[in-house]
XYZ file of C-alpha atoms in Angstrom:
498
model
C 20.783 -41.961 41.595
C 17.254 -43.315 41.316
C 17.253 -47.117 40.240
C 14.524 -48.405 38.003
C 12.670 -51.584 37.302
C 10.025 -52.722 34.874
C 7.191 -55.059 35.949
C 6.189 -55.141 32.149
C 9.530 -56.759 31.517
C 8.937 -59.284 34.342
C 5.719 -60.311 32.637
C 7.349 -60.673 29.209
C 9.932 -62.897 30.819
C 7.260 -65.068 32.416
C 5.381 -65.380 29.160
C 8.649 -66.246 27.223
C 9.402 -68.867 29.980
C 5.956 -70.217 29.532
C 6.170 -70.531 25.807
C 9.694 -72.127 26.062
C 8.414 -74.693 28.446
C 5.926 -75.824 25.849
C 8.986 -75.877 23.449
C 7.196 -73.501 21.206
C 9.289 -71.833 18.296
C 8.120 -68.256 17.676
C 9.002 -66.295 14.586
C 9.649 -62.524 15.211
C 12.083 -59.882 14.243
C 13.508 -56.591 15.038
C 16.784 -54.596 15.229
C 19.287 -55.071 18.022
C 16.900 -54.330 20.863
C 17.296 -55.362 24.374
C 14.672 -54.401 27.035
C 14.895 -55.715 30.349
C 14.014 -54.505 33.895
C 15.850 -51.950 36.089
C 17.365 -52.234 39.569
C 16.676 -52.418 43.170
C 17.411 -49.557 45.759
C 19.790 -51.413 47.895
C 22.293 -52.246 45.234
C 25.393 -49.944 45.517
C 26.314 -47.593 42.849
C 28.948 -48.248 40.113
C 32.572 -47.347 41.059
C 33.669 -43.999 39.961
C 35.849 -43.763 36.731
C 38.136 -41.184 35.066
C 36.759 -39.124 32.302
C 37.645 -40.253 28.812
C 40.549 -38.628 27.041
C 39.618 -35.292 25.288
C 42.445 -34.819 23.032
C 42.879 -36.958 19.912
C 45.731 -39.522 20.231
C 45.961 -39.941 16.452
C 44.194 -41.378 13.532
C 43.616 -45.369 13.519
C 40.901 -47.668 12.475
C 37.682 -47.047 14.598
C 38.692 -43.286 14.619
C 36.207 -40.476 14.239
C 37.341 -36.895 13.932
C 40.956 -37.897 14.851
C 39.814 -39.657 18.143
C 40.398 -43.432 18.457
C 37.012 -44.631 20.016
C 38.168 -48.376 19.462
C 41.392 -48.007 21.536
C 39.604 -45.823 24.116
C 36.376 -47.770 24.378
C 36.571 -48.542 28.202
C 37.237 -44.915 28.891
C 34.390 -43.513 26.772
C 31.967 -46.120 28.236
C 32.823 -44.982 31.786
C 32.761 -41.176 30.973
C 29.362 -41.402 29.147
C 27.399 -40.851 32.300
C 30.150 -39.507 34.598
C 31.151 -36.457 32.693
C 29.603 -33.392 33.829
C 28.512 -30.115 32.426
C 30.674 -27.299 31.258
C 29.273 -24.531 33.466
C 31.874 -21.899 32.270
C 29.636 -20.936 29.469
C 25.797 -20.589 29.200
C 23.679 -20.319 26.201
C 20.547 -18.202 26.484
C 17.825 -19.384 24.272
C 14.389 -17.953 23.234
C 11.723 -19.858 21.321
C 14.150 -22.436 20.168
C 12.385 -25.553 18.659
C 14.201 -28.873 18.901
C 12.337 -31.155 16.458
C 12.810 -34.838 16.281
C 10.364 -36.617 13.952
C 6.941 -35.482 15.088
C 8.006 -34.423 18.517
C 8.695 -30.681 19.321
C 10.466 -29.502 22.222
C 10.131 -25.712 22.395
C 12.472 -24.019 24.685
C 10.470 -20.866 25.295
C 12.846 -18.982 27.469
C 15.940 -20.221 29.551
C 19.455 -21.274 29.706
C 21.200 -24.134 28.144
C 24.624 -25.613 29.556
C 26.560 -28.089 27.402
C 28.193 -31.402 28.497
C 31.893 -31.577 28.728
C 33.057 -33.310 25.500
C 34.037 -36.981 25.520
C 36.204 -38.137 22.546
C 36.062 -34.344 21.425
C 32.203 -34.589 21.030
C 29.386 -33.071 23.043
C 26.873 -35.628 23.878
C 24.489 -33.873 26.356
C 23.125 -30.713 27.697
C 20.822 -29.396 30.594
C 18.059 -26.695 30.185
C 16.686 -24.429 33.027
C 13.813 -22.349 32.166
C 10.357 -22.579 30.453
C 9.683 -25.030 27.817
C 6.811 -27.151 26.250
C 6.838 -30.555 24.641
C 4.029 -31.235 21.886
C 3.433 -34.308 19.820
C 0.394 -36.173 18.320
C 0.799 -39.759 17.805
C 0.306 -40.716 14.093
C -2.045 -43.482 14.354
C -5.256 -44.112 16.330
C -3.850 -47.049 18.484
C -0.888 -44.790 19.983
C -3.329 -41.830 20.349
C -5.682 -44.118 22.448
C -2.600 -45.145 24.548
C -1.498 -41.601 25.102
C -5.068 -40.795 26.064
C -5.175 -43.559 28.501
C -2.094 -42.276 30.458
C -2.089 -38.548 29.695
C -5.768 -37.815 29.341
C -5.532 -36.423 25.768
C -4.680 -37.702 22.233
C -2.012 -34.975 21.831
C 0.863 -34.105 24.075
C 1.129 -30.490 25.184
C 3.119 -30.445 28.221
C 5.071 -27.532 29.767
C 8.400 -28.309 31.501
C 10.822 -26.383 33.541
C 13.889 -28.541 33.550
C 15.389 -30.900 30.934
C 18.425 -33.018 30.304
C 19.475 -34.155 26.862
C 21.605 -37.076 25.621
C 22.343 -37.439 22.083
C 24.845 -38.551 19.263
C 23.187 -36.614 16.602
C 24.925 -33.197 16.977
C 22.051 -31.495 18.684
C 24.639 -29.413 20.629
C 25.389 -27.456 17.306
C 21.596 -26.301 17.389
C 22.029 -24.964 20.947
C 25.249 -23.247 19.871
C 23.847 -21.855 16.741
C 20.648 -20.527 18.083
C 21.853 -19.606 21.796
C 23.423 -16.469 22.904
C 26.605 -17.185 24.704
C 27.379 -15.582 27.998
C 28.788 -15.969 31.509
C 26.964 -18.509 33.779
C 24.774 -17.332 36.634
C 25.923 -19.203 39.668
C 22.562 -20.241 40.812
C 21.533 -21.375 37.493
C 24.668 -23.346 36.882
C 24.603 -24.999 40.319
C 20.936 -26.105 39.595
C 21.661 -27.308 36.148
C 24.555 -29.368 37.277
C 22.506 -30.908 40.102
C 19.728 -31.731 37.674
C 22.164 -33.010 35.068
C 23.898 -35.293 37.526
C 20.611 -36.647 39.106
C 18.917 -37.408 35.818
C 22.154 -38.515 34.266
C 22.497 -41.263 37.081
C 18.834 -42.178 36.693
C 19.415 -42.869 33.063
C 22.514 -44.788 33.696
C 20.555 -46.737 36.338
C 18.210 -48.126 33.632
C 18.972 -51.445 31.834
C 16.537 -50.387 28.963
C 19.065 -47.839 27.548
C 22.382 -48.833 26.026
C 23.390 -45.409 24.957
C 27.017 -45.750 25.722
C 27.516 -48.943 23.736
C 25.392 -47.622 20.807
C 27.517 -44.419 20.925
C 30.701 -46.443 20.661
C 29.366 -48.694 17.931
C 28.296 -45.747 15.925
C 31.693 -43.918 16.069
C 34.004 -46.962 15.872
C 32.020 -48.084 12.621
C 31.008 -44.550 11.487
C 27.500 -45.666 11.130
C 25.123 -43.245 9.172
C 21.644 -42.244 10.189
C 21.833 -44.344 13.332
C 22.355 -41.454 15.929
C 19.883 -41.354 18.955
C 18.367 -38.460 20.793
C 16.966 -38.565 24.435
C 15.094 -35.866 26.229
C 14.296 -36.238 29.940
C 12.105 -33.276 30.940
C 10.492 -32.271 34.253
C 6.822 -31.561 34.296
C 4.423 -30.122 36.931
C 1.832 -32.754 36.559
C 3.613 -35.992 35.513
C 6.948 -35.527 37.185
C 9.720 -36.745 34.761
C 8.847 -37.820 31.201
C 11.365 -39.346 28.931
C 11.270 -39.030 25.053
C 13.672 -41.124 23.014
C 14.300 -41.168 19.085
C 16.426 -44.054 18.126
C 16.654 -45.330 14.628
C 17.887 -48.647 15.951
C 14.677 -49.492 17.481
C 11.647 -50.947 15.447
C 9.504 -48.128 16.703
C 11.912 -45.352 16.593
C 9.834 -42.932 18.902
C 9.022 -43.497 22.570
C 7.271 -41.545 25.250
C 7.906 -42.845 28.766
C 6.968 -42.109 32.214
C 8.126 -43.608 35.622
C 6.139 -45.058 38.526
C 6.957 -45.945 42.040
C 7.074 -49.286 43.491
C 6.200 -48.358 46.911
C 9.273 -46.375 47.822
C 10.695 -43.378 45.981
C 14.011 -45.105 45.458
C 12.512 -48.010 43.516
C 10.898 -46.828 40.243
C 9.942 -48.543 37.102
C 9.354 -47.343 33.540
C 5.977 -46.864 32.109
C 5.774 -46.715 28.293
C 3.051 -44.381 27.308
C 3.332 -44.804 23.651
C 5.682 -46.131 20.946
C 5.398 -45.163 17.234
C 7.234 -45.450 13.997
C 8.756 -42.451 12.047
C 6.162 -40.208 10.701
C 7.309 -40.960 7.196
C 6.317 -44.765 7.687
C 2.494 -43.892 7.954
C 0.196 -43.114 5.026
C -2.001 -40.056 5.303
C -4.698 -42.001 7.208
C -2.243 -43.105 9.923
C -1.868 -46.636 8.714
C 1.455 -48.009 8.949
C 3.181 -49.043 5.717
C 4.844 -52.455 6.427
C 8.455 -52.559 5.581
C 9.797 -56.003 6.742
C 13.312 -55.201 6.019
C 13.270 -51.906 7.880
C 11.510 -53.566 10.750
C 14.263 -56.094 10.981
C 18.012 -55.782 12.173
C 19.680 -52.499 11.277
C 23.373 -53.276 11.213
C 23.796 -56.998 11.157
C 21.518 -60.083 10.713
C 22.568 -63.028 12.846
C 22.084 -66.128 10.386
C 23.232 -69.072 12.559
C 24.354 -70.180 15.871
C 26.579 -73.269 16.124
C 26.773 -74.004 19.848
C 28.103 -76.586 22.442
C 26.689 -76.318 25.893
C 28.169 -78.155 28.604
C 26.067 -78.553 31.968
C 28.248 -80.025 34.482
C 25.776 -79.404 37.248
C 22.340 -77.928 37.756
C 23.498 -74.411 38.071
C 26.003 -73.238 35.335
C 26.120 -73.680 31.591
C 29.455 -73.319 29.763
C 28.702 -72.169 26.270
C 31.068 -72.207 23.180
C 29.334 -70.616 20.213
C 30.153 -69.850 16.571
C 27.866 -66.849 15.543
C 27.673 -66.268 11.827
C 26.282 -62.798 10.884
C 25.683 -60.906 7.566
C 26.759 -57.267 7.515
C 23.925 -54.949 6.436
C 26.112 -51.883 6.374
C 29.433 -51.078 5.065
C 32.702 -50.532 6.924
C 31.652 -52.258 10.101
C 34.622 -52.299 12.287
C 32.745 -53.661 15.289
C 29.707 -55.823 16.079
C 27.450 -55.234 18.943
C 25.320 -58.136 20.556
C 22.811 -58.312 23.353
C 24.515 -60.346 26.120
C 23.280 -59.911 29.669
C 25.731 -59.506 32.464
C 23.129 -61.116 34.800
C 19.503 -62.241 34.270
C 18.184 -60.800 37.505
C 16.354 -57.831 36.345
C 16.057 -56.185 39.778
C 19.819 -56.029 39.983
C 22.314 -53.635 38.544
C 23.934 -54.982 35.343
C 27.294 -55.341 37.176
C 26.025 -57.327 40.045
C 27.107 -60.995 39.963
C 25.036 -62.312 42.979
C 22.262 -63.772 40.848
C 22.414 -65.497 37.482
C 25.575 -63.931 36.092
C 26.957 -64.298 32.548
C 30.474 -63.937 31.807
C 32.379 -63.914 28.574
C 35.618 -65.807 28.612
C 37.019 -65.187 25.269
C 36.232 -63.916 21.772
C 38.219 -64.908 18.699
C 38.104 -65.115 15.012
C 37.823 -68.407 13.218
C 41.355 -68.971 13.314
C 41.496 -68.646 17.187
C 43.104 -65.149 17.160
C 41.745 -63.188 20.128
C 39.382 -60.148 19.287
C 39.180 -57.215 21.731
C 35.863 -56.811 23.184
C 33.910 -55.095 26.013
C 31.072 -56.874 27.767
C 29.169 -54.289 29.984
C 25.523 -52.974 30.278
C 24.131 -56.296 28.955
C 25.970 -55.742 25.599
C 28.795 -57.422 23.854
C 30.948 -54.966 21.763
C 33.568 -57.042 19.501
C 36.220 -55.196 17.446
C 36.840 -56.758 14.082
C 40.240 -57.268 12.722
C 39.197 -55.684 9.300
C 36.168 -53.803 8.221
C 33.253 -55.886 7.084
C 31.570 -54.770 3.818
C 27.675 -54.744 3.273
C 26.544 -58.205 2.201
C 29.849 -60.174 3.638
C 29.751 -62.804 6.235
C 31.421 -62.459 9.709
C 32.106 -65.300 12.073
C 32.598 -64.715 15.757
C 33.828 -67.430 18.102
C 32.956 -66.768 21.858
C 33.159 -68.750 24.968
C 31.433 -68.101 28.324
C 29.741 -69.421 31.374
C 26.540 -68.322 32.779
C 24.472 -69.358 35.919
C 21.265 -69.764 33.847
C 19.789 -73.112 34.941
C 16.592 -73.184 37.059
C 14.489 -75.947 38.492
C 11.195 -76.431 36.474
C 9.762 -79.443 38.514
C 11.090 -81.696 41.208
C 13.192 -83.662 38.696
C 13.548 -81.313 35.653
C 15.671 -78.089 34.916
C 15.509 -75.467 32.229
C 17.677 -72.709 30.820
C 16.662 -69.169 31.839
C 15.096 -67.332 28.801
C 17.734 -64.444 28.814
C 20.444 -63.376 26.408
C 23.307 -65.332 28.189
C 25.025 -65.954 24.699
C 25.473 -63.305 21.852
C 22.324 -62.626 20.320
C 20.925 -59.665 18.111
C 17.346 -58.710 17.424
C 13.922 -58.242 18.993
C 13.548 -60.852 21.881
C 16.908 -62.426 20.723
C 16.512 -62.312 17.076
C 15.722 -65.150 14.650
C 18.487 -67.610 13.448
C 19.006 -71.250 12.495
C 20.853 -73.129 15.059
C 22.680 -76.386 15.798
C 23.328 -77.091 19.516
C 25.369 -80.009 21.210
C 24.150 -80.230 24.757
C 25.744 -82.517 27.497
C 24.061 -82.766 30.896
C 25.162 -84.874 33.994
C 23.833 -88.410 34.199
C 21.200 -89.865 35.158
C 19.542 -86.815 33.428
C 18.434 -86.944 29.795
C 17.916 -83.706 27.631
C 15.482 -82.503 25.039
C 14.719 -79.192 23.544
C 13.708 -77.081 20.529
C 14.423 -78.073 16.893
C 15.019 -81.288 15.058
C 16.729 -84.291 16.934
C 19.954 -85.077 15.267
C 21.366 -87.734 17.753
C 21.331 -88.697 21.314
C 24.613 -89.939 22.802
C 26.481 -90.944 26.050
C 29.783 -89.494 27.079
C 31.242 -92.027 29.405
C 34.314 -89.982 30.027
C 32.532 -87.119 31.513
C 29.557 -89.228 32.735
C 27.223 -87.316 30.831
C 24.194 -87.822 28.399
C 24.060 -85.840 25.391
C 21.841 -84.538 22.381
C 22.254 -82.747 19.173
C 19.345 -80.508 18.129
C 19.148 -78.284 14.982
C 16.756 -76.182 13.077
C 17.099 -75.164 9.409
C 14.434 -72.500 9.991
C 15.321 -69.433 11.592
C 13.461 -69.192 14.994
C 13.078 -67.157 18.192
C 13.553 -68.669 21.692
C 15.381 -72.009 21.170
C 15.358 -73.783 24.385
C 16.388 -76.917 26.304
C 15.134 -78.833 29.355
C 16.842 -81.828 31.187
C 15.832 -84.043 33.976
C 14.354 -87.456 34.585
C 12.070 -88.211 31.742
C 9.977 -90.947 30.376
C 10.104 -91.156 26.560
C 6.991 -91.161 24.479
C 6.604 -90.686 20.733
C 3.695 -89.326 18.661
C 2.741 -87.607 15.471
C 1.208 -84.370 15.036
C -0.965 -83.957 11.927
C -1.520 -80.315 10.699
C -4.953 -79.515 9.964
C -4.225 -77.284 6.845
C -0.889 -78.730 5.522
C -1.891 -82.309 6.225
C 1.719 -82.890 7.132
C 2.861 -84.964 10.099
C 5.528 -83.855 12.512
C 7.266 -86.411 14.870
C 6.876 -85.453 18.414
């Protein structure tokens, strides 16, 4: 298994922290996307797990094709990357074109082995033979980026091995076009080795949340939200990854990997990202569609949160998240919520900046089943949510997310340590009540509602709110001297109290 890390993500983290330090409020929007770095070489592998049940236990809510994905969510999560190939049968293919948007993966000659099913569904395959990946980015900017890394504005790259992961039924294409036969021992052994190694490599990234997206899609029966990933081995550029994911703002990505000095420490290098071909006009200009560029499944509207900072290490959080369902029949909600904010660690490592979910309930206090893994929080709903309806989720947790800013001040790490949804955490209104240990005082983003003292707990507190949906709300506490001023907008001529 080859761990990955992403220096680009570290730069984003630094930039976000800098903007938060200035208490700036940024307005961005996107689907439920979380892209943080990978892992170091010295972290041990995840413990082994048993494969998910293959036989349907009976129909129930959250059921697809007779299999109860909701009840077997833990098993499906573990089995997603740990299930191997079915080498008892091979499919010979010739000139088989796998087309995803404007990417074509041509399997000229070779053998395909399908993955053993999980939950009765095949979600992967391996190819050994002769293939070619071809694609031309639809706009000038992305053609420039491809040329920068690849040396040409169009991709036309031979490959000899490929591993596929998908939830869009690509296995049916292999079965329909391939010629079934008995497996050659040498080919099946090589395919199994390649599949195991590349599957482990994909599992080692923190950029991809395929197993959680697979669970979300199947539990809620989401339409047109299925993903496709091709990890193919080239002679010139080693392994390249192509992803098509409709839950991303830019559905297509072409990614390489680079070394950080040793072979076992690698990071992802995005070559180019582009929207669906249909989102561009004939000249290659992107037709701006704000709703389509926003959240796909839900839209978080508001966070009502109590933050209790008893020391300078840990924040205890208690949040009511209000979300609007954008699709019908939602039986679960998937949020971004890190397991730790140390991007060079595996997601399950709790040595640095861990975040733990203590409970998830509905507004009445009734507990809701959930799974918090791979920097994602998946919550099962007691009843399906219809499109346009409002869903309230209550969650409690604790996170070691406080860091020292100056000799006498501390801030909250800019990571998704409470449930969030959207690009860079998404946009939402908020109302925060924050308590910090005395003699510190606290300030932060948004409008000041009140300041108070809690003599029983020996804490100072503040209430902050924003009626405008924002990104990156933040708080800082320490020993401060107060000063007030007015900022006059040059164009609006409106004054804002600082």
